[in-house]
PDB file of C-alpha atoms and ligand atoms in Angstrom:
ATOM      1  CA  MET G   1       0.457  -9.210  -2.664  1.00  0.00           C
ATOM      2  CA  GLU G   2      -0.129  -5.718  -3.976  1.00  0.00           C
ATOM      3  CA  GLU G   3      -1.559  -7.106  -7.225  1.00  0.00           C
ATOM      4  CA  MET G   4      -3.977  -9.236  -5.223  1.00  0.00           C
ATOM      5  CA  CYS G   5      -5.139  -6.228  -3.227  1.00  0.00           C
ATOM      6  CA  LYS G   6      -5.672  -4.203  -6.402  1.00  0.00           C
ATOM      7  CA  SER G   7      -7.607  -7.040  -7.969  1.00  0.00           C
ATOM      8  CA  ALA G   8      -9.789  -7.330  -4.848  1.00  0.00           C
ATOM      9  CA  ILE G   9     -10.612  -3.618  -4.931  1.00  0.00           C
ATOM     10  CA  ASN G  10     -11.423  -3.767  -8.648  1.00  0.00           C
ATOM     11  CA  LYS G  11     -13.831  -6.600  -7.983  1.00  0.00           C
ATOM     12  CA  GLY G  12     -15.603  -4.729  -5.202  1.00  0.00           C
ATOM     13  CA  VAL G  13     -14.196  -6.872  -2.386  1.00  0.00           C
ATOM     14  CA  SER G  14     -13.960  -4.854   0.848  1.00  0.00           C
ATOM     15  CA  GLU G  15     -11.897  -7.241   2.950  1.00  0.00           C
ATOM     16  CA  ILE G  16      -9.213  -9.736   2.079  1.00  0.00           C
ATOM     17  CA  CYS G  17      -7.398 -12.228   4.273  1.00  0.00           C
ATOM     18  CA  PHE G  18      -4.072 -13.612   3.185  1.00  0.00           C
ATOM     19  CA  THR G  19      -3.522 -17.129   4.459  1.00  0.00           C
ATOM     20  CA  GLU G  20       0.077 -18.029   3.726  1.00  0.00           C
ATOM     21  CA  HIS G  21       0.623 -21.735   3.847  1.00  0.00           C
ATOM     22  CA  LEU G  22       2.656 -23.175   6.680  1.00  0.00           C
ATOM     23  CA  SER G  23       3.955 -26.710   6.704  1.00  0.00           C
ATOM     24  CA  VAL G  24       6.475 -27.897   9.266  1.00  0.00           C
ATOM     25  CA  ARG G  25       6.743 -31.333   7.673  1.00  0.00           C
ATOM     26  CA  GLU G  26      10.040 -31.829   5.881  1.00  0.00           C
ATOM     27  CA  GLY G  27       9.241 -33.076   2.421  1.00  0.00           C
ATOM     28  CA  ASP G  28       6.075 -31.003   2.016  1.00  0.00           C
ATOM     29  CA  PRO G  29       6.447 -28.692  -1.018  1.00  0.00           C
ATOM     30  CA  CYS G  30       5.764 -25.708   1.281  1.00  0.00           C
ATOM     31  CA  PHE G  31       8.266 -26.705   3.961  1.00  0.00           C
ATOM     32  CA  GLY G  32      10.646 -23.899   4.888  1.00  0.00           C
ATOM     33  CA  TRP G  33       9.099 -21.295   2.595  1.00  0.00           C
ATOM     34  CA  LEU G  34       7.248 -19.084   4.995  1.00  0.00           C
ATOM     35  CA  ASP G  35       9.264 -16.110   6.203  1.00  0.00           C
ATOM     36  CA  MET G  36       7.153 -14.479   8.915  1.00  0.00           C
ATOM     37  CA  ASP G  37       9.190 -11.250   8.991  1.00  0.00           C
ATOM     38  CA  ALA G  38       8.794 -10.691   5.250  1.00  0.00           C
ATOM     39  CA  TYR G  39       5.130 -11.678   5.465  1.00  0.00           C
ATOM     40  CA  GLY G  40       4.479  -9.175   8.242  1.00  0.00           C
ATOM     41  CA  ILE G  41       6.293  -6.386   6.380  1.00  0.00           C
ATOM     42  CA  ASN G  42       4.335  -7.031   3.165  1.00  0.00           C
ATOM     43  CA  ILE G  43       1.045  -7.006   5.044  1.00  0.00           C
ATOM     44  CA  GLU G  44       1.920  -3.690   6.714  1.00  0.00           C
ATOM     45  CA  LYS G  45       2.965  -2.161   3.396  1.00  0.00           C
ATOM     46  CA  CYS G  46      -0.310  -3.161   1.775  1.00  0.00           C
ATOM     47  CA  ARG G  47      -2.316  -1.919   4.760  1.00  0.00           C
ATOM     48  CA  ASP G  48      -0.642   1.482   4.420  1.00  0.00           C
ATOM     49  CA  HIS G  49      -1.028   1.581   0.686  1.00  0.00           C
ATOM     50  CA  PHE G  50      -4.690   0.568   0.509  1.00  0.00           C
ATOM     51  CA  GLN G  51      -5.851   2.231   3.707  1.00  0.00           C
ATOM     52  CA  GLY G  52      -9.504   3.216   3.491  1.00  0.00           C
ATOM     53  CA  SER G  53     -10.246   1.097   0.435  1.00  0.00           C
ATOM     54  CA  LEU G  54      -9.460  -2.430   1.601  1.00  0.00           C
ATOM     55  CA  THR G  55      -9.280  -4.182   4.963  1.00  0.00           C
ATOM     56  CA  ILE G  56      -6.342  -6.575   4.944  1.00  0.00           C
ATOM     57  CA  LYS G  57      -6.141  -9.473   7.370  1.00  0.00           C
ATOM     58  CA  LYS G  58      -3.137 -11.593   8.199  1.00  0.00           C
ATOM     59  CA  GLY G  59      -3.873 -15.290   8.316  1.00  0.00           C
ATOM     60  CA  LEU G  60      -2.231 -18.668   8.055  1.00  0.00           C
ATOM     61  CA  GLU G  61      -3.258 -21.939   6.525  1.00  0.00           C
ATOM     62  CA  ILE G  62      -1.580 -24.543   8.676  1.00  0.00           C
ATOM     63  CA  GLY G  63      -1.165 -28.026   7.310  1.00  0.00           C
ATOM     64  CA  GLU G  64      -1.769 -30.735   9.909  1.00  0.00           C
ATOM     65  CA  PRO G  65      -2.079 -28.309  12.860  1.00  0.00           C
ATOM     66  CA  HIS G  66      -2.321 -31.251  15.275  1.00  0.00           C
ATOM     67  CA  LEU G  67       1.168 -32.525  14.448  1.00  0.00           C
ATOM     68  CA  SER G  68       4.494 -31.000  15.555  1.00  0.00           C
ATOM     69  CA  MET G  69       2.619 -28.319  17.483  1.00  0.00           C
ATOM     70  CA  ASN G  70       5.828 -27.060  19.113  1.00  0.00           C
ATOM     71  CA  LYS G  71       7.263 -26.267  15.687  1.00  0.00           C
ATOM     72  CA  ILE G  72       4.093 -24.427  14.679  1.00  0.00           C
ATOM     73  CA  GLU G  73       3.921 -22.302  17.843  1.00  0.00           C
ATOM     74  CA  PRO G  74       6.533 -19.645  16.869  1.00  0.00           C
ATOM     75  CA  TYR G  75       4.536 -18.870  13.718  1.00  0.00           C
ATOM     76  CA  LYS G  76       1.539 -17.923  15.856  1.00  0.00           C
ATOM     77  CA  THR G  77       2.906 -16.424  19.065  1.00  0.00           C
ATOM     78  CA  GLY G  78       3.401 -12.671  18.894  1.00  0.00           C
ATOM     79  CA  GLN G  79       2.651 -12.611  15.160  1.00  0.00           C
ATOM     80  CA  ASN G  80      -0.673 -10.746  15.338  1.00  0.00           C
ATOM     81  CA  ILE G  81      -2.439 -13.436  13.381  1.00  0.00           C
ATOM     82  CA  ASP G  82      -6.082 -12.684  12.577  1.00  0.00           C
ATOM     83  CA  PHE G  83      -7.214 -16.037  11.301  1.00  0.00           C
ATOM     84  CA  ILE G  84      -6.044 -19.651  11.094  1.00  0.00           C
ATOM     85  CA  ILE G  85      -7.247 -22.273   8.664  1.00  0.00           C
ATOM     86  CA  GLY G  86      -6.417 -25.829   9.704  1.00  0.00           C
ATOM     87  CA  SER G  87      -6.001 -28.204   6.792  1.00  0.00           C
ATOM     88  CA  VAL G  88      -5.068 -31.769   6.099  1.00  0.00           C
ATOM     89  CA  HIS G  89      -2.788 -31.962   3.057  1.00  0.00           C
ATOM     90  CA  ASN G  90      -0.827 -35.069   3.975  1.00  0.00           C
ATOM     91  CA  LEU G  91      -1.602 -38.527   5.313  1.00  0.00           C
ATOM     92  CA  ASP G  92       1.168 -40.602   6.843  1.00  0.00           C
ATOM     93  CA  GLU G  93       3.671 -37.984   5.681  1.00  0.00           C
ATOM     94  CA  GLU G  94       2.544 -38.413   2.102  1.00  0.00           C
ATOM     95  CA  ASP G  95       0.857 -35.882  -0.111  1.00  0.00           C
ATOM     96  CA  LEU G  96      -2.841 -36.764  -0.547  1.00  0.00           C
ATOM     97  CA  THR G  97      -2.382 -37.242  -4.274  1.00  0.00           C
ATOM     98  CA  VAL G  98       0.336 -39.819  -3.611  1.00  0.00           C
ATOM     99  CA  TYR G  99      -1.477 -41.421  -0.690  1.00  0.00           C
ATOM    100  CA  MET G 100      -4.568 -42.337  -2.642  1.00  0.00           C
ATOM    101  CA  GLN G 101      -2.758 -43.995  -5.524  1.00  0.00           C
ATOM    102  CA  GLY G 102      -3.429 -47.709  -5.359  1.00  0.00           C
ATOM    103  CA  ARG G 103      -5.950 -47.364  -2.529  1.00  0.00           C
ATOM    104  CA  GLU G 104      -9.686 -47.947  -2.738  1.00  0.00           C
ATOM    105  CA  GLN G 105     -11.803 -44.799  -2.528  1.00  0.00           C
ATOM    106  CA  ILE G 106     -13.370 -45.895   0.749  1.00  0.00           C
ATOM    107  CA  GLU G 107      -9.971 -46.357   2.376  1.00  0.00           C
ATOM    108  CA  SER G 108      -8.530 -43.011   1.222  1.00  0.00           C
ATOM    109  CA  TYR G 109     -11.587 -41.046   2.310  1.00  0.00           C
ATOM    110  CA  THR G 110     -11.944 -42.838   5.638  1.00  0.00           C
ATOM    111  CA  ASP G 111      -8.291 -42.147   6.414  1.00  0.00           C
ATOM    112  CA  TYR G 112      -8.617 -38.545   5.288  1.00  0.00           C
ATOM    113  CA  PHE G 113     -11.724 -37.814   7.367  1.00  0.00           C
ATOM    114  CA  ASN G 114     -10.186 -39.576  10.373  1.00  0.00           C
ATOM    115  CA  GLU G 115      -7.170 -37.304  10.085  1.00  0.00           C
ATOM    116  CA  VAL G 116      -9.457 -34.253   9.855  1.00  0.00           C
ATOM    117  CA  LEU G 117     -11.203 -35.483  13.026  1.00  0.00           C
ATOM    118  CA  LEU G 118      -7.848 -35.761  14.768  1.00  0.00           C
ATOM    119  CA  SER G 119      -6.784 -32.302  13.636  1.00  0.00           C
ATOM    120  CA  VAL G 120     -10.070 -30.778  14.825  1.00  0.00           C
ATOM    121  CA  THR G 121      -9.794 -32.606  18.160  1.00  0.00           C
ATOM    122  CA  GLU G 122      -6.224 -31.548  18.918  1.00  0.00           C
ATOM    123  CA  GLY G 123      -5.183 -28.730  16.600  1.00  0.00           C
ATOM    124  CA  ASP G 124      -5.486 -24.990  17.120  1.00  0.00           C
ATOM    125  CA  MET G 125      -7.485 -23.393  14.280  1.00  0.00           C
ATOM    126  CA  ASP G 126     -10.398 -21.056  13.597  1.00  0.00           C
ATOM    127  CA  VAL G 127     -11.864 -22.975  10.680  1.00  0.00           C
ATOM    128  CA  ILE G 128     -11.430 -26.328   8.983  1.00  0.00           C
ATOM    129  CA  GLY G 129      -9.932 -25.777   5.541  1.00  0.00           C
ATOM    130  CA  HIS G 130     -11.559 -27.238   2.420  1.00  0.00           C
ATOM    131  CA  PHE G 131     -13.388 -29.921   4.419  1.00  0.00           C
ATOM    132  CA  ASP G 132     -13.709 -32.576   1.722  1.00  0.00           C
ATOM    133  CA  LEU G 133     -10.626 -31.563  -0.227  1.00  0.00           C
ATOM    134  CA  LEU G 134      -9.887 -35.090  -1.248  1.00  0.00           C
ATOM    135  CA  LYS G 135     -12.534 -34.841  -3.920  1.00  0.00           C
ATOM    136  CA  ARG G 136     -10.343 -32.334  -5.752  1.00  0.00           C
ATOM    137  CA  TYR G 137      -7.872 -35.126  -6.409  1.00  0.00           C
ATOM    138  CA  ALA G 138     -10.018 -38.225  -6.066  1.00  0.00           C
ATOM    139  CA  PHE G 139     -12.642 -37.199  -8.580  1.00  0.00           C
ATOM    140  CA  ASP G 140     -10.554 -38.049 -11.626  1.00  0.00           C
ATOM    141  CA  LEU G 141      -9.298 -41.228 -10.035  1.00  0.00           C
ATOM    142  CA  ASN G 142     -12.451 -42.767  -8.640  1.00  0.00           C
ATOM    143  CA  GLY G 143     -15.333 -40.359  -9.078  1.00  0.00           C
ATOM    144  CA  LYS G 144     -17.572 -38.603  -6.619  1.00  0.00           C
ATOM    145  CA  TYR G 145     -17.719 -39.888  -3.065  1.00  0.00           C
ATOM    146  CA  ARG G 146     -20.994 -40.988  -1.527  1.00  0.00           C
ATOM    147  CA  HIS G 147     -21.793 -38.783   1.406  1.00  0.00           C
ATOM    148  CA  GLY G 148     -23.705 -41.599   3.103  1.00  0.00           C
ATOM    149  CA  ASP G 149     -20.580 -43.749   3.316  1.00  0.00           C
ATOM    150  CA  TYR G 150     -18.937 -41.217   5.625  1.00  0.00           C
ATOM    151  CA  GLU G 151     -21.909 -39.527   7.234  1.00  0.00           C
ATOM    152  CA  GLU G 152     -21.156 -40.685  10.765  1.00  0.00           C
ATOM    153  CA  LEU G 153     -17.535 -39.662  10.572  1.00  0.00           C
ATOM    154  CA  ILE G 154     -18.454 -36.290   9.066  1.00  0.00           C
ATOM    155  CA  SER G 155     -21.022 -35.726  11.795  1.00  0.00           C
ATOM    156  CA  GLU G 156     -18.408 -36.533  14.436  1.00  0.00           C
ATOM    157  CA  ILE G 157     -16.015 -33.967  12.931  1.00  0.00           C
ATOM    158  CA  LEU G 158     -18.731 -31.311  12.842  1.00  0.00           C
ATOM    159  CA  LYS G 159     -19.799 -31.942  16.437  1.00  0.00           C
ATOM    160  CA  LYS G 160     -16.219 -31.743  17.637  1.00  0.00           C
ATOM    161  CA  ALA G 161     -15.688 -28.531  15.671  1.00  0.00           C
ATOM    162  CA  ILE G 162     -18.807 -26.916  17.138  1.00  0.00           C
ATOM    163  CA  SER G 163     -17.795 -27.911  20.666  1.00  0.00           C
ATOM    164  CA  ARG G 164     -14.412 -26.184  20.171  1.00  0.00           C
ATOM    165  CA  ASN G 165     -15.811 -23.093  18.385  1.00  0.00           C
ATOM    166  CA  ILE G 166     -14.183 -24.100  15.136  1.00  0.00           C
ATOM    167  CA  GLY G 167     -15.933 -23.081  11.944  1.00  0.00           C
ATOM    168  CA  LEU G 168     -15.823 -24.154   8.328  1.00  0.00           C
ATOM    169  CA  GLU G 169     -13.995 -22.508   5.495  1.00  0.00           C
ATOM    170  CA  ILE G 170     -16.099 -22.504   2.364  1.00  0.00           C
ATOM    171  CA  ASN G 171     -13.588 -22.749  -0.409  1.00  0.00           C
ATOM    172  CA  THR G 172     -14.748 -21.894  -3.902  1.00  0.00           C
ATOM    173  CA  SER G 173     -11.658 -23.321  -5.588  1.00  0.00           C
ATOM    174  CA  GLY G 174     -13.604 -26.560  -6.052  1.00  0.00           C
ATOM    175  CA  PHE G 175     -15.289 -24.883  -9.004  1.00  0.00           C
ATOM    176  CA  ARG G 176     -11.861 -24.884 -10.620  1.00  0.00           C
ATOM    177  CA  SER G 177     -11.400 -28.649 -10.150  1.00  0.00           C
ATOM    178  CA  SER G 178     -13.161 -31.394 -12.049  1.00  0.00           C
ATOM    179  CA  SER G 179     -15.599 -32.049  -9.185  1.00  0.00           C
ATOM    180  CA  LEU G 180     -17.112 -28.598  -9.946  1.00  0.00           C
ATOM    181  CA  GLU G 181     -18.276 -28.327  -6.349  1.00  0.00           C
ATOM    182  CA  ILE G 182     -17.296 -26.099  -3.481  1.00  0.00           C
ATOM    183  CA  PHE G 183     -15.600 -27.532  -0.400  1.00  0.00           C
ATOM    184  CA  PRO G 184     -17.445 -28.586   1.657  1.00  0.00           C
ATOM    185  CA  SER G 185     -20.442 -29.929  -0.223  1.00  0.00           C
ATOM    186  CA  GLN G 186     -23.820 -28.334   0.475  1.00  0.00           C
ATOM    187  CA  ILE G 187     -24.993 -31.388   2.359  1.00  0.00           C
ATOM    188  CA  ILE G 188     -22.158 -30.942   4.878  1.00  0.00           C
ATOM    189  CA  LEU G 189     -23.057 -27.272   5.314  1.00  0.00           C
ATOM    190  CA  LYS G 190     -26.649 -28.272   5.989  1.00  0.00           C
ATOM    191  CA  MET G 191     -25.526 -30.845   8.574  1.00  0.00           C
ATOM    192  CA  TYR G 192     -23.355 -28.209  10.239  1.00  0.00           C
ATOM    193  CA  MET G 193     -26.319 -25.845  10.477  1.00  0.00           C
ATOM    194  CA  ASP G 194     -28.632 -28.548  11.817  1.00  0.00           C
ATOM    195  CA  LEU G 195     -26.064 -29.357  14.503  1.00  0.00           C
ATOM    196  CA  GLY G 196     -26.034 -25.683  15.557  1.00  0.00           C
ATOM    197  CA  GLY G 197     -22.896 -24.512  13.752  1.00  0.00           C
ATOM    198  CA  GLU G 198     -22.745 -20.984  12.401  1.00  0.00           C
ATOM    199  CA  LEU G 199     -19.096 -20.000  11.964  1.00  0.00           C
ATOM    200  CA  LEU G 200     -18.521 -19.861   8.228  1.00  0.00           C
ATOM    201  CA  THR G 201     -15.930 -18.036   6.195  1.00  0.00           C
ATOM    202  CA  VAL G 202     -15.859 -17.818   2.433  1.00  0.00           C
ATOM    203  CA  GLY G 203     -12.693 -17.735   0.400  1.00  0.00           C
ATOM    204  CA  SER G 204     -11.574 -18.258  -3.148  1.00  0.00           C
ATOM    205  CA  ASP G 205      -8.210 -19.913  -2.282  1.00  0.00           C
ATOM    206  CA  SER G 206      -6.712 -17.643  -4.919  1.00  0.00           C
ATOM    207  CA  HIS G 207      -3.214 -18.461  -5.932  1.00  0.00           C
ATOM    208  CA  SER G 208      -3.211 -15.629  -8.462  1.00  0.00           C
ATOM    209  CA  ALA G 209      -4.730 -12.153  -8.592  1.00  0.00           C
ATOM    210  CA  ASN G 210      -7.325 -12.919 -11.255  1.00  0.00           C
ATOM    211  CA  MET G 211      -8.969 -15.574  -9.075  1.00  0.00           C
ATOM    212  CA  ILE G 212      -9.649 -13.202  -6.162  1.00  0.00           C
ATOM    213  CA  GLY G 213     -13.270 -13.200  -5.107  1.00  0.00           C
ATOM    214  CA  ASN G 214     -14.326 -15.759  -7.695  1.00  0.00           C
ATOM    215  CA  ASN G 215     -17.759 -17.267  -7.174  1.00  0.00           C
ATOM    216  CA  ILE G 216     -18.342 -15.588  -3.829  1.00  0.00           C
ATOM    217  CA  ALA G 217     -21.740 -14.141  -4.831  1.00  0.00           C
ATOM    218  CA  PRO G 218     -23.336 -17.475  -5.844  1.00  0.00           C
ATOM    219  CA  VAL G 219     -22.022 -19.011  -2.619  1.00  0.00           C
ATOM    220  CA  TYR G 220     -23.773 -16.346  -0.537  1.00  0.00           C
ATOM    221  CA  LEU G 221     -26.972 -17.102  -2.403  1.00  0.00           C
ATOM    222  CA  MET G 222     -26.566 -20.825  -1.754  1.00  0.00           C
ATOM    223  CA  LEU G 223     -25.906 -20.178   1.958  1.00  0.00           C
ATOM    224  CA  LYS G 224     -29.095 -18.146   2.223  1.00  0.00           C
ATOM    225  CA  GLN G 225     -31.016 -20.958   0.577  1.00  0.00           C
ATOM    226  CA  ILE G 226     -29.651 -23.405   3.147  1.00  0.00           C
ATOM    227  CA  GLY G 227     -30.688 -21.027   5.948  1.00  0.00           C
ATOM    228  CA  PHE G 228     -27.513 -19.190   6.950  1.00  0.00           C
ATOM    229  CA  ASN G 229     -27.776 -15.420   7.438  1.00  0.00           C
ATOM    230  CA  ALA G 230     -24.163 -14.498   8.013  1.00  0.00           C
ATOM    231  CA  VAL G 231     -20.556 -15.329   7.333  1.00  0.00           C
ATOM    232  CA  PHE G 232     -17.739 -14.376   9.694  1.00  0.00           C
ATOM    233  CA  SER G 233     -14.755 -12.111   9.594  1.00  0.00           C
ATOM    234  CA  TYR G 234     -11.847 -12.701  11.997  1.00  0.00           C
ATOM    235  CA  ASP G 235      -9.818 -10.080  13.743  1.00  0.00           C
ATOM    236  CA  ARG G 236      -6.992 -11.289  16.007  1.00  0.00           C
ATOM    237  CA  ARG G 237      -8.804 -14.600  15.941  1.00  0.00           C
ATOM    238  CA  LYS G 238     -12.152 -13.220  17.158  1.00  0.00           C
ATOM    239  CA  PRO G 239     -15.100 -13.859  14.832  1.00  0.00           C
ATOM    240  CA  THR G 240     -17.625 -11.151  13.930  1.00  0.00           C
ATOM    241  CA  ALA G 241     -20.783 -11.897  11.986  1.00  0.00           C
ATOM    242  CA  VAL G 242     -21.271 -10.159   8.662  1.00  0.00           C
ATOM    243  CA  ASN G 243     -24.826 -10.392   7.357  1.00  0.00           C
ATOM    244  CA  ILE G 244     -25.247 -11.704   3.861  1.00  0.00           C
TER     245      ILE G 244
HETATM  246 ZN1   ZN F   1      -5.057 -26.149   1.459  1.00  0.00          ZN
END
């Protein structure tokens, strides 16, 4: 964690949010890993250490936040969480990469987006994580998806999100996958704006210190071109606009 903070400062990043991954599904590779006490202590240590040079937020990325909500609750209550990303990593208790083997593209994506809709309808989150994540895995298997095939479903997800004050996480890790695109695609961001959505956060989904802050600047430029003027920072789950 300390290395990540140092890397952020070196790259001129002024605020960082850790989003440790929580999965309460037995069988998920992340199941049982998250130790909230240790997490809290590490965050506090880094806050002390980098005081004045870096704002450090404590977040969670929750897999399938609409399922087993009673098991998720203790990770949120009384934990001083700043920010929650809600993600779909599994379908029918299977990892996405496994789920889409042997299925047609249209079936995998329809199931995936339907699950995202369900998670946005019922789950507690601040932003939807890597909206069209499936393309990270599906690209090699069956190429790029056609937005038009899922437009109605995507629009339904966005409307539901807006009605519940849920934003979108723009995740630049897509540049590291063969699709070479951010999650979500620009066309989804444009739809979100046209529907009245404005809550965006930008993250690099860094799993190592050298990836911190990657590709954030070009994303800001792209957002301005679409028509967005701000991204949001979360403190104890309250969003504040930061002009870009
Ligand atoms: Zn994720």
